[in-house]
C-alpha cells in the first residue's frame, strides 16, 4: 500500500498489487492494517483521474456534434483539484477541443446573424444579404448546419427572391413573345401589359424590354383605330337603299385596305356583307322593272298584262329606286295609249248603258298616274269635230266674201 505512492494515471498496477496483497489476508489480519484507508483513497483518486482522461479521449475529432462530449469532459475536469488536473496527461487535447468548438460555434453564430439581418419584407433589394447568408451557410461543415436554428428564414427569403425573379422573367418573356404587332397579337399585348402592371414599382424598373411593350401598344392602338374607323363606316350605312351605294363602297374599300389579320377585328363585317347583298337585290329589282317596261313593246289591247306587271313592279320600288328607272316614261306613255285604245274600243261597241268599264278604266288610269287623269279618246274626238266645224264655217264665209267681190267687179 505504501508503495502506491502519489496516485497518477499510471498507478493502476501498484493499486492492483496492493489489493491482491490485502485480499490474501484473512479478515482479522486485514483489520490490523493501519494504512488500509490509504488504499481506498488511492482507488478513488485513480478512478477520478481515469474518468476525466477517458472523457477527454472520447471527444475525438471535434465538430458541432462534439458539443456534449466536450461539455462532459469540461465538467469533469473542472471538478479536479489543480494537483489532479496536472496529472491529466491529455488535458491539452481538451483545451484544443474547446478552442476548435469555439471556432465552430463562432461560425454558426455568424451564419445565424447573417440570416437574421435579412429584412422581413423581402424584395429584390434583399438579394445581396440573402446571397451572403447562403454563402456563409454553405461554408459551414455539414455537422454544423443543424445548429443554424433560423435556417428556415433563409429558405423563405430565397423562395421570395426566386418568385420575384420568375415574375420579372415571365413579364419579359411575354413582352418578347408579342413579336410583330397585328390584331391577332392584341391578346398577347394585353397579357404582357397585365403581367407588367402586376409587378411592384421596383420590379417594373428592372423590366429590360419595357419599351418594346410600349411601342407594341402604340402600334396596336393605331391598328385598332383603323379597325374602328371601318366599323364606323359600316355602322353609318343605316337602312340600305340605292342612295347608300357610295357609303357601302367606301366601307368595302376601307375594309379591303386592312391587313388580313386586322380584318378579323371588324366586328360588324357581316353587316357590310348584308348591305351589299341587299343593294345588289335592289339593283337587280330595278333592272327587272326596266326589263318589264322594255318588254311592253308596241301597245295594243293585248298589252294589259305586261303593262300591269310593269306597273306593279314599279310601284313596289321606293321613290329613290324609281328615280333610277330610266324608262319609266315608257310605262306612263304605254298606260296612256292603252287607256285611249280601251276607250275607243268601248265607244265602237253598242251602248248598253253600262259605263262601268270606262269609269273603272279612268279610275285605274288616274291612280296609276298619281291622280292626274289622262284625257279620254272620246273627248279628243269631240274637240276635233268642233274644231273642224269652226274651220268649215270660216272657209264658207271666206268663199262667200270672195264671190261677192267678184260680182262687184263685174258690175
GROMACS .gro file of C-alpha atoms in nm:
model
  411
    1UNK     CA    1   0.000   0.000   0.000
    2UNK     CA    2   0.274   0.244   0.084
    3UNK     CA    3   0.441   0.160  -0.246
    4UNK     CA    4   0.146   0.304  -0.433
    5UNK     CA    5   0.275   0.648  -0.355
    6UNK     CA    6   0.131   0.957  -0.528
    7UNK     CA    7  -0.160   0.834  -0.734
    8UNK     CA    8  -0.132   0.903  -1.102
    9UNK     CA    9  -0.279   0.765  -1.421
   10UNK     CA   10  -0.004   0.502  -1.426
   11UNK     CA   11  -0.073   0.384  -1.066
   12UNK     CA   12  -0.311   0.111  -1.175
   13UNK     CA   13  -0.062  -0.177  -1.137
   14UNK     CA   14   0.056  -0.066  -0.793
   15UNK     CA   15  -0.300  -0.039  -0.673
   16UNK     CA   16  -0.382  -0.387  -0.803
   17UNK     CA   17  -0.080  -0.538  -0.629
   18UNK     CA   18  -0.185  -0.378  -0.302
   19UNK     CA   19  -0.540  -0.501  -0.349
   20UNK     CA   20  -0.411  -0.851  -0.418
   21UNK     CA   21  -0.196  -0.849  -0.106
   22UNK     CA   22  -0.485  -0.735   0.111
   23UNK     CA   23  -0.710  -0.998  -0.040
   24UNK     CA   24  -0.456  -1.266   0.062
   25UNK     CA   25  -0.503  -1.180   0.429
   26UNK     CA   26  -0.780  -1.314   0.646
   27UNK     CA   27  -1.025  -1.065   0.787
   28UNK     CA   28  -0.871  -1.045   1.133
   29UNK     CA   29  -0.528  -0.979   0.992
   30UNK     CA   30  -0.655  -0.727   0.740
   31UNK     CA   31  -0.811  -0.531   1.019
   32UNK     CA   32  -0.470  -0.484   1.170
   33UNK     CA   33  -0.353  -0.287   0.863
   34UNK     CA   34  -0.307   0.075   0.967
   35UNK     CA   35  -0.289   0.214   0.607
   36UNK     CA   36  -0.587   0.033   0.461
   37UNK     CA   37  -0.774   0.366   0.421
   38UNK     CA   38  -0.480   0.483   0.209
   39UNK     CA   39  -0.563   0.206  -0.035
   40UNK     CA   40  -0.925   0.324  -0.056
   41UNK     CA   41  -0.816   0.682  -0.118
   42UNK     CA   42  -0.579   0.564  -0.389
   43UNK     CA   43  -0.860   0.375  -0.556
   44UNK     CA   44  -1.090   0.680  -0.553
   45UNK     CA   45  -0.816   0.913  -0.673
   46UNK     CA   46  -0.723   0.681  -0.957
   47UNK     CA   47  -1.090   0.639  -1.060
   48UNK     CA   48  -1.137   1.017  -1.075
   49UNK     CA   49  -0.829   1.071  -1.285
   50UNK     CA   50  -0.916   0.789  -1.525
   51UNK     CA   51  -1.274   0.912  -1.565
   52UNK     CA   52  -1.159   1.259  -1.674
   53UNK     CA   53  -0.892   1.114  -1.901
   54UNK     CA   54  -1.140   0.885  -2.074
   55UNK     CA   55  -1.398   1.164  -2.119
   56UNK     CA   56  -1.134   1.370  -2.297
   57UNK     CA   57  -1.037   1.073  -2.513
   58UNK     CA   58  -1.398   1.019  -2.611
   59UNK     CA   59  -1.416   1.366  -2.768
   60UNK     CA   60  -1.228   1.253  -3.073
   61UNK     CA   61  -1.242   1.470  -3.389
   62UNK     CA   62  -1.415   1.789  -3.289
   63UNK     CA   63  -1.721   1.918  -3.477
   64UNK     CA   64  -2.057   2.057  -3.374
   65UNK     CA   65  -2.167   1.709  -3.267
   66UNK     CA   66  -1.884   1.709  -3.013
   67UNK     CA   67  -2.055   1.971  -2.801
   68UNK     CA   68  -2.194   1.720  -2.550
   69UNK     CA   69  -1.866   1.526  -2.520
   70UNK     CA   70  -1.661   1.840  -2.474
   71UNK     CA   71  -1.910   1.971  -2.223
   72UNK     CA   72  -1.895   1.646  -2.020
   73UNK     CA   73  -1.516   1.647  -2.024
   74UNK     CA   74  -1.508   2.010  -1.920
   75UNK     CA   75  -1.744   1.946  -1.632
   76UNK     CA   76  -1.539   1.653  -1.503
   77UNK     CA   77  -1.206   1.834  -1.550
   78UNK     CA   78  -1.333   2.144  -1.373
   79UNK     CA   79  -1.410   1.936  -1.063
   80UNK     CA   80  -1.046   1.833  -1.027
   81UNK     CA   81  -0.807   1.999  -0.792
   82UNK     CA   82  -0.516   2.179  -0.954
   83UNK     CA   83  -0.293   1.890  -0.846
   84UNK     CA   84  -0.530   1.636  -1.001
   85UNK     CA   85  -0.564   1.846  -1.315
   86UNK     CA   86  -0.189   1.847  -1.353
   87UNK     CA   87  -0.198   1.466  -1.357
   88UNK     CA   88  -0.439   1.457  -1.661
   89UNK     CA   89  -0.193   1.387  -1.936
   90UNK     CA   90  -0.439   1.469  -2.220
   91UNK     CA   91  -0.561   1.796  -2.075
   92UNK     CA   92  -0.412   1.986  -2.373
   93UNK     CA   93  -0.641   1.785  -2.602
   94UNK     CA   94  -0.934   1.916  -2.402
   95UNK     CA   95  -0.804   2.269  -2.441
   96UNK     CA   96  -0.767   2.222  -2.817
   97UNK     CA   97  -1.117   2.073  -2.838
   98UNK     CA   98  -1.260   2.373  -2.658
   99UNK     CA   99  -1.083   2.611  -2.891
  100UNK     CA  100  -1.197   2.431  -3.201
  101UNK     CA  101  -1.551   2.405  -3.074
  102UNK     CA  102  -1.548   2.777  -3.001
  103UNK     CA  103  -1.444   2.844  -3.360
  104UNK     CA  104  -1.724   2.621  -3.484
  105UNK     CA  105  -1.981   2.798  -3.269
  106UNK     CA  106  -1.849   3.134  -3.382
  107UNK     CA  107  -1.900   3.032  -3.745
  108UNK     CA  108  -2.250   2.906  -3.669
  109UNK     CA  109  -2.342   3.225  -3.488
  110UNK     CA  110  -2.203   3.433  -3.773
  111UNK     CA  111  -2.428   3.249  -4.019
  112UNK     CA  112  -2.727   3.292  -3.790
  113UNK     CA  113  -2.654   3.664  -3.766
  114UNK     CA  114  -2.638   3.699  -4.146
  115UNK     CA  115  -2.970   3.523  -4.183
  116UNK     CA  116  -3.124   3.734  -3.911
  117UNK     CA  117  -3.013   4.052  -4.090
  118UNK     CA  118  -3.237   3.971  -4.389
  119UNK     CA  119  -3.538   4.203  -4.397
  120UNK     CA  120  -3.873   4.054  -4.306
  121UNK     CA  121  -4.028   4.212  -4.615
  122UNK     CA  122  -3.807   4.053  -4.876
  123UNK     CA  123  -3.772   4.210  -5.219
  124UNK     CA  124  -3.501   4.213  -5.482
  125UNK     CA  125  -3.304   4.466  -5.278
  126UNK     CA  126  -3.261   4.188  -5.020
  127UNK     CA  127  -3.079   3.969  -5.267
  128UNK     CA  128  -2.726   4.064  -5.156
  129UNK     CA  129  -2.797   3.977  -4.793
  130UNK     CA  130  -2.965   3.655  -4.895
  131UNK     CA  131  -2.669   3.559  -5.112
  132UNK     CA  132  -2.420   3.635  -4.833
  133UNK     CA  133  -2.618   3.427  -4.583
  134UNK     CA  134  -2.638   3.139  -4.829
  135UNK     CA  135  -2.266   3.151  -4.898
  136UNK     CA  136  -2.182   3.151  -4.527
  137UNK     CA  137  -2.423   2.867  -4.458
  138UNK     CA  138  -2.282   2.651  -4.735
  139UNK     CA  139  -1.929   2.713  -4.599
  140UNK     CA  140  -2.021   2.551  -4.268
  141UNK     CA  141  -1.924   2.189  -4.211
  142UNK     CA  142  -2.213   1.954  -4.264
  143UNK     CA  143  -2.240   1.880  -3.893
  144UNK     CA  144  -2.256   2.249  -3.802
  145UNK     CA  145  -2.552   2.331  -4.026
  146UNK     CA  146  -2.802   2.171  -3.794
  147UNK     CA  147  -2.708   2.431  -3.534
  148UNK     CA  148  -2.841   2.715  -3.756
  149UNK     CA  149  -3.184   2.735  -3.599
  150UNK     CA  150  -3.308   3.020  -3.824
  151UNK     CA  151  -3.226   2.845  -4.149
  152UNK     CA  152  -3.596   2.842  -4.246
  153UNK     CA  153  -3.585   3.220  -4.273
  154UNK     CA  154  -3.308   3.191  -4.531
  155UNK     CA  155  -3.509   2.936  -4.729
  156UNK     CA  156  -3.819   3.156  -4.718
  157UNK     CA  157  -3.624   3.462  -4.834
  158UNK     CA  158  -3.470   3.264  -5.119
  159UNK     CA  159  -3.816   3.145  -5.224
  160UNK     CA  160  -3.944   3.503  -5.233
  161UNK     CA  161  -3.643   3.620  -5.436
  162UNK     CA  162  -3.689   3.330  -5.677
  163UNK     CA  163  -4.060   3.411  -5.718
  164UNK     CA  164  -3.984   3.777  -5.783
  165UNK     CA  165  -3.721   3.687  -6.041
  166UNK     CA  166  -3.961   3.444  -6.204
  167UNK     CA  167  -4.230   3.713  -6.222
  168UNK     CA  168  -3.980   3.952  -6.379
  169UNK     CA  169  -3.864   3.685  -6.623
  170UNK     CA  170  -4.222   3.593  -6.714
  171UNK     CA  171  -4.307   3.954  -6.795
  172UNK     CA  172  -4.000   3.989  -7.015
  173UNK     CA  173  -4.085   3.662  -7.191
  174UNK     CA  174  -4.445   3.774  -7.252
  175UNK     CA  175  -4.321   4.101  -7.399
  176UNK     CA  176  -4.069   3.921  -7.622
  177UNK     CA  177  -4.346   3.686  -7.736
  178UNK     CA  178  -4.552   3.975  -7.881
  179UNK     CA  179  -4.345   3.980  -8.199
  180UNK     CA  180  -4.481   4.168  -8.498
  181UNK     CA  181  -4.784   4.369  -8.390
  182UNK     CA  182  -5.107   4.266  -8.563
  183UNK     CA  183  -5.468   4.245  -8.448
  184UNK     CA  184  -5.411   3.874  -8.387
  185UNK     CA  185  -5.143   3.968  -8.132
  186UNK     CA  186  -5.372   4.202  -7.936
  187UNK     CA  187  -5.430   3.934  -7.672
  188UNK     CA  188  -5.056   3.886  -7.633
  189UNK     CA  189  -5.009   4.261  -7.585
  190UNK     CA  190  -5.290   4.267  -7.328
  191UNK     CA  191  -5.143   3.972  -7.136
  192UNK     CA  192  -4.800   4.134  -7.131
  193UNK     CA  193  -4.948   4.461  -7.002
  194UNK     CA  194  -5.144   4.284  -6.726
  195UNK     CA  195  -4.836   4.094  -6.616
  196UNK     CA  196  -4.629   4.412  -6.617
  197UNK     CA  197  -4.888   4.604  -6.415
  198UNK     CA  198  -4.896   4.327  -6.153
  199UNK     CA  199  -4.532   4.399  -6.066
  200UNK     CA  200  -4.439   4.644  -5.793
  201UNK     CA  201  -4.254   4.960  -5.889
  202UNK     CA  202  -3.916   4.812  -5.802
  203UNK     CA  203  -3.964   4.517  -6.037
  204UNK     CA  204  -4.111   4.735  -6.312
  205UNK     CA  205  -3.790   4.936  -6.310
  206UNK     CA  206  -3.599   4.612  -6.377
  207UNK     CA  207  -3.802   4.505  -6.684
  208UNK     CA  208  -3.537   4.529  -6.954
  209UNK     CA  209  -3.776   4.535  -7.253
  210UNK     CA  210  -4.046   4.770  -7.126
  211UNK     CA  211  -4.001   4.994  -7.432
  212UNK     CA  212  -4.097   4.701  -7.656
  213UNK     CA  213  -4.429   4.675  -7.475
  214UNK     CA  214  -4.494   5.049  -7.501
  215UNK     CA  215  -4.419   5.054  -7.875
  216UNK     CA  216  -4.637   4.748  -7.930
  217UNK     CA  217  -4.928   4.914  -7.752
  218UNK     CA  218  -4.884   5.226  -7.965
  219UNK     CA  219  -4.885   5.022  -8.287
  220UNK     CA  220  -5.185   4.822  -8.172
  221UNK     CA  221  -5.373   5.141  -8.088
  222UNK     CA  222  -5.317   5.264  -8.444
  223UNK     CA  223  -5.438   4.933  -8.585
  224UNK     CA  224  -5.746   4.939  -8.363
  225UNK     CA  225  -5.812   5.296  -8.479
  226UNK     CA  226  -5.818   5.176  -8.839
  227UNK     CA  227  -6.046   4.887  -8.746
  228UNK     CA  228  -6.284   5.112  -8.553
  229UNK     CA  229  -6.288   5.352  -8.847
  230UNK     CA  230  -6.405   5.072  -9.076
  231UNK     CA  231  -6.664   4.965  -8.819
  232UNK     CA  232  -6.789   5.324  -8.807
  233UNK     CA  233  -6.826   5.335  -9.186
  234UNK     CA  234  -7.025   5.012  -9.178
  235UNK     CA  235  -7.245   5.131  -8.892
  236UNK     CA  236  -7.309   5.456  -9.081
  237UNK     CA  237  -7.466   5.275  -9.376
  238UNK     CA  238  -7.801   5.250  -9.198
  239UNK     CA  239  -8.105   5.132  -9.390
  240UNK     CA  240  -7.990   5.013  -9.730
  241UNK     CA  241  -8.124   5.180 -10.042
  242UNK     CA  242  -7.975   5.293 -10.371
  243UNK     CA  243  -7.867   5.623 -10.219
  244UNK     CA  244  -7.637   5.432  -9.980
  245UNK     CA  245  -7.429   5.276 -10.257
  246UNK     CA  246  -7.139   5.520 -10.216
  247UNK     CA  247  -7.129   5.458  -9.840
  248UNK     CA  248  -7.129   5.084  -9.894
  249UNK     CA  249  -6.847   5.115 -10.149
  250UNK     CA  250  -6.646   5.335  -9.912
  251UNK     CA  251  -6.688   5.086  -9.629
  252UNK     CA  252  -6.583   4.799  -9.856
  253UNK     CA  253  -6.277   4.989  -9.984
  254UNK     CA  254  -6.171   5.076  -9.629
  255UNK     CA  255  -6.217   4.714  -9.524
  256UNK     CA  256  -6.006   4.587  -9.813
  257UNK     CA  257  -5.725   4.825  -9.716
  258UNK     CA  258  -5.689   4.648  -9.381
  259UNK     CA  259  -5.438   4.369  -9.346
  260UNK     CA  260  -5.569   4.014  -9.341
  261UNK     CA  261  -5.503   3.998  -8.967
  262UNK     CA  262  -5.683   4.326  -8.898
  263UNK     CA  263  -5.998   4.230  -9.089
  264UNK     CA  264  -6.062   3.971  -8.819
  265UNK     CA  265  -6.113   4.258  -8.577
  266UNK     CA  266  -6.403   4.415  -8.769
  267UNK     CA  267  -6.692   4.302  -8.551
  268UNK     CA  268  -6.972   4.416  -8.785
  269UNK     CA  269  -6.831   4.284  -9.112
  270UNK     CA  270  -7.141   4.069  -9.162
  271UNK     CA  271  -7.349   4.388  -9.167
  272UNK     CA  272  -7.141   4.512  -9.462
  273UNK     CA  273  -7.192   4.185  -9.646
  274UNK     CA  274  -7.566   4.200  -9.576
  275UNK     CA  275  -7.580   4.560  -9.701
  276UNK     CA  276  -7.400   4.464 -10.020
  277UNK     CA  277  -7.643   4.176 -10.072
  278UNK     CA  278  -7.946   4.398 -10.016
  279UNK     CA  279  -7.808   4.664 -10.252
  280UNK     CA  280  -7.742   4.401 -10.514
  281UNK     CA  281  -8.100   4.274 -10.479
  282UNK     CA  282  -8.237   4.629 -10.506
  283UNK     CA  283  -8.037   4.700 -10.822
  284UNK     CA  284  -8.144   4.366 -10.961
  285UNK     CA  285  -8.508   4.455 -10.894
  286UNK     CA  286  -8.464   4.794 -11.062
  287UNK     CA  287  -8.319   4.617 -11.366
  288UNK     CA  288  -8.610   4.374 -11.359
  289UNK     CA  289  -8.855   4.665 -11.363
  290UNK     CA  290  -8.668   4.820 -11.656
  291UNK     CA  291  -8.686   4.489 -11.838
  292UNK     CA  292  -9.060   4.458 -11.768
  293UNK     CA  293  -9.116   4.807 -11.910
  294UNK     CA  294  -8.900   4.733 -12.215
  295UNK     CA  295  -9.096   4.412 -12.270
  296UNK     CA  296  -9.424   4.608 -12.313
  297UNK     CA  297  -9.331   4.681 -12.674
  298UNK     CA  298  -9.594   4.811 -12.920
  299UNK     CA  299  -9.907   4.890 -12.719
  300UNK     CA  300 -10.237   4.734 -12.817
  301UNK     CA  301 -10.535   4.599 -12.630
  302UNK     CA  302 -10.341   4.280 -12.555
  303UNK     CA  303 -10.070   4.476 -12.366
  304UNK     CA  304 -10.278   4.499 -12.045
  305UNK     CA  305 -10.099   4.217 -11.856
  306UNK     CA  306  -9.749   4.335 -11.948
  307UNK     CA  307  -9.830   4.694 -11.852
  308UNK     CA  308  -9.993   4.585 -11.524
  309UNK     CA  309  -9.694   4.369 -11.433
  310UNK     CA  310  -9.457   4.657 -11.506
  311UNK     CA  311  -9.674   4.899 -11.308
  312UNK     CA  312  -9.694   4.672 -11.002
  313UNK     CA  313  -9.320   4.610 -11.001
  314UNK     CA  314  -9.254   4.983 -11.048
  315UNK     CA  315  -9.490   5.084 -10.766
  316UNK     CA  316  -9.317   4.836 -10.528
  317UNK     CA  317  -8.997   5.040 -10.558
  318UNK     CA  318  -8.907   5.321 -10.321
  319UNK     CA  319  -8.901   5.671 -10.465
  320UNK     CA  320  -8.520   5.667 -10.478
  321UNK     CA  321  -8.533   5.338 -10.666
  322UNK     CA  322  -8.798   5.470 -10.906
  323UNK     CA  323  -8.568   5.760 -10.988
  324UNK     CA  324  -8.321   5.509 -11.131
  325UNK     CA  325  -8.576   5.351 -11.365
  326UNK     CA  326  -8.465   5.536 -11.677
  327UNK     CA  327  -8.752   5.415 -11.893
  328UNK     CA  328  -9.037   5.499 -11.654
  329UNK     CA  329  -9.181   5.744 -11.914
  330UNK     CA  330  -9.232   5.450 -12.146
  331UNK     CA  331  -9.458   5.295 -11.883
  332UNK     CA  332  -9.661   5.612 -11.846
  333UNK     CA  333  -9.695   5.650 -12.225
  334UNK     CA  334  -9.795   5.287 -12.260
  335UNK     CA  335 -10.061   5.326 -11.992
  336UNK     CA  336 -10.193   5.639 -12.167
  337UNK     CA  337 -10.209   5.473 -12.506
  338UNK     CA  338 -10.374   5.163 -12.361
  339UNK     CA  339 -10.631   5.378 -12.188
  340UNK     CA  340 -10.713   5.558 -12.514
  341UNK     CA  341 -10.736   5.229 -12.702
  342UNK     CA  342 -10.968   5.089 -12.440
  343UNK     CA  343 -11.192   5.398 -12.455
  344UNK     CA  344 -11.203   5.391 -12.835
  345UNK     CA  345 -11.284   5.023 -12.827
  346UNK     CA  346 -11.562   5.091 -12.580
  347UNK     CA  347 -11.716   5.363 -12.800
  348UNK     CA  348 -11.715   5.142 -13.104
  349UNK     CA  349 -11.929   4.885 -12.922
  350UNK     CA  350 -12.315   4.926 -12.895
  351UNK     CA  351 -12.403   5.138 -12.595
  352UNK     CA  352 -12.584   4.921 -12.344
  353UNK     CA  353 -12.595   5.195 -12.086
  354UNK     CA  354 -12.308   5.030 -11.894
  355UNK     CA  355 -12.040   5.288 -11.819
  356UNK     CA  356 -11.864   5.084 -11.558
  357UNK     CA  357 -11.583   4.980 -11.795
  358UNK     CA  358 -11.491   5.336 -11.888
  359UNK     CA  359 -11.534   5.454 -11.531
  360UNK     CA  360 -11.313   5.178 -11.391
  361UNK     CA  361 -11.057   5.232 -11.661
  362UNK     CA  362 -11.048   5.606 -11.595
  363UNK     CA  363 -11.010   5.546 -11.226
  364UNK     CA  364 -10.724   5.298 -11.280
  365UNK     CA  365 -10.550   5.541 -11.510
  366UNK     CA  366 -10.596   5.824 -11.262
  367UNK     CA  367 -10.450   5.612 -10.980
  368UNK     CA  368 -10.157   5.490 -11.188
  369UNK     CA  369 -10.066   5.845 -11.288
  370UNK     CA  370 -10.071   5.981 -10.938
  371UNK     CA  371 -10.418   6.138 -10.959
  372UNK     CA  372 -10.363   6.304 -11.296
  373UNK     CA  373 -10.631   6.174 -11.533
  374UNK     CA  374 -10.527   6.138 -11.896
  375UNK     CA  375 -10.774   6.291 -12.148
  376UNK     CA  376 -11.018   6.031 -12.289
  377UNK     CA  377 -11.005   5.948 -12.659
  378UNK     CA  378 -11.380   6.035 -12.699
  379UNK     CA  379 -11.327   6.381 -12.560
  380UNK     CA  380 -11.045   6.434 -12.806
  381UNK     CA  381 -11.264   6.336 -13.097
  382UNK     CA  382 -11.539   6.580 -12.991
  383UNK     CA  383 -11.284   6.857 -12.969
  384UNK     CA  384 -11.161   6.771 -13.318
  385UNK     CA  385 -11.518   6.778 -13.459
  386UNK     CA  386 -11.582   7.119 -13.306
  387UNK     CA  387 -11.255   7.247 -13.447
  388UNK     CA  388 -11.346   7.108 -13.790
  389UNK     CA  389 -11.686   7.275 -13.782
  390UNK     CA  390 -11.534   7.610 -13.692
  391UNK     CA  391 -11.278   7.585 -13.967
  392UNK     CA  392 -11.552   7.490 -14.215
  393UNK     CA  393 -11.758   7.792 -14.116
  394UNK     CA  394 -11.463   8.019 -14.162
  395UNK     CA  395 -11.398   7.862 -14.500
  396UNK     CA  396 -11.757   7.908 -14.621
  397UNK     CA  397 -11.759   8.273 -14.514
  398UNK     CA  398 -11.436   8.334 -14.697
  399UNK     CA  399 -11.572   8.179 -15.016
  400UNK     CA  400 -11.889   8.388 -14.999
  401UNK     CA  401 -11.693   8.704 -14.947
  402UNK     CA  402 -11.472   8.625 -15.241
  403UNK     CA  403 -11.773   8.565 -15.470
  404UNK     CA  404 -11.935   8.896 -15.367
  405UNK     CA  405 -11.618   9.080 -15.459
  406UNK     CA  406 -11.614   8.917 -15.798
  407UNK     CA  407 -11.972   9.016 -15.865
  408UNK     CA  408 -11.894   9.376 -15.769
  409UNK     CA  409 -11.607   9.388 -16.013
  410UNK     CA  410 -11.824   9.254 -16.289
  411UNK     CA  411 -12.098   9.511 -16.223
   0.00000   0.00000   0.00000
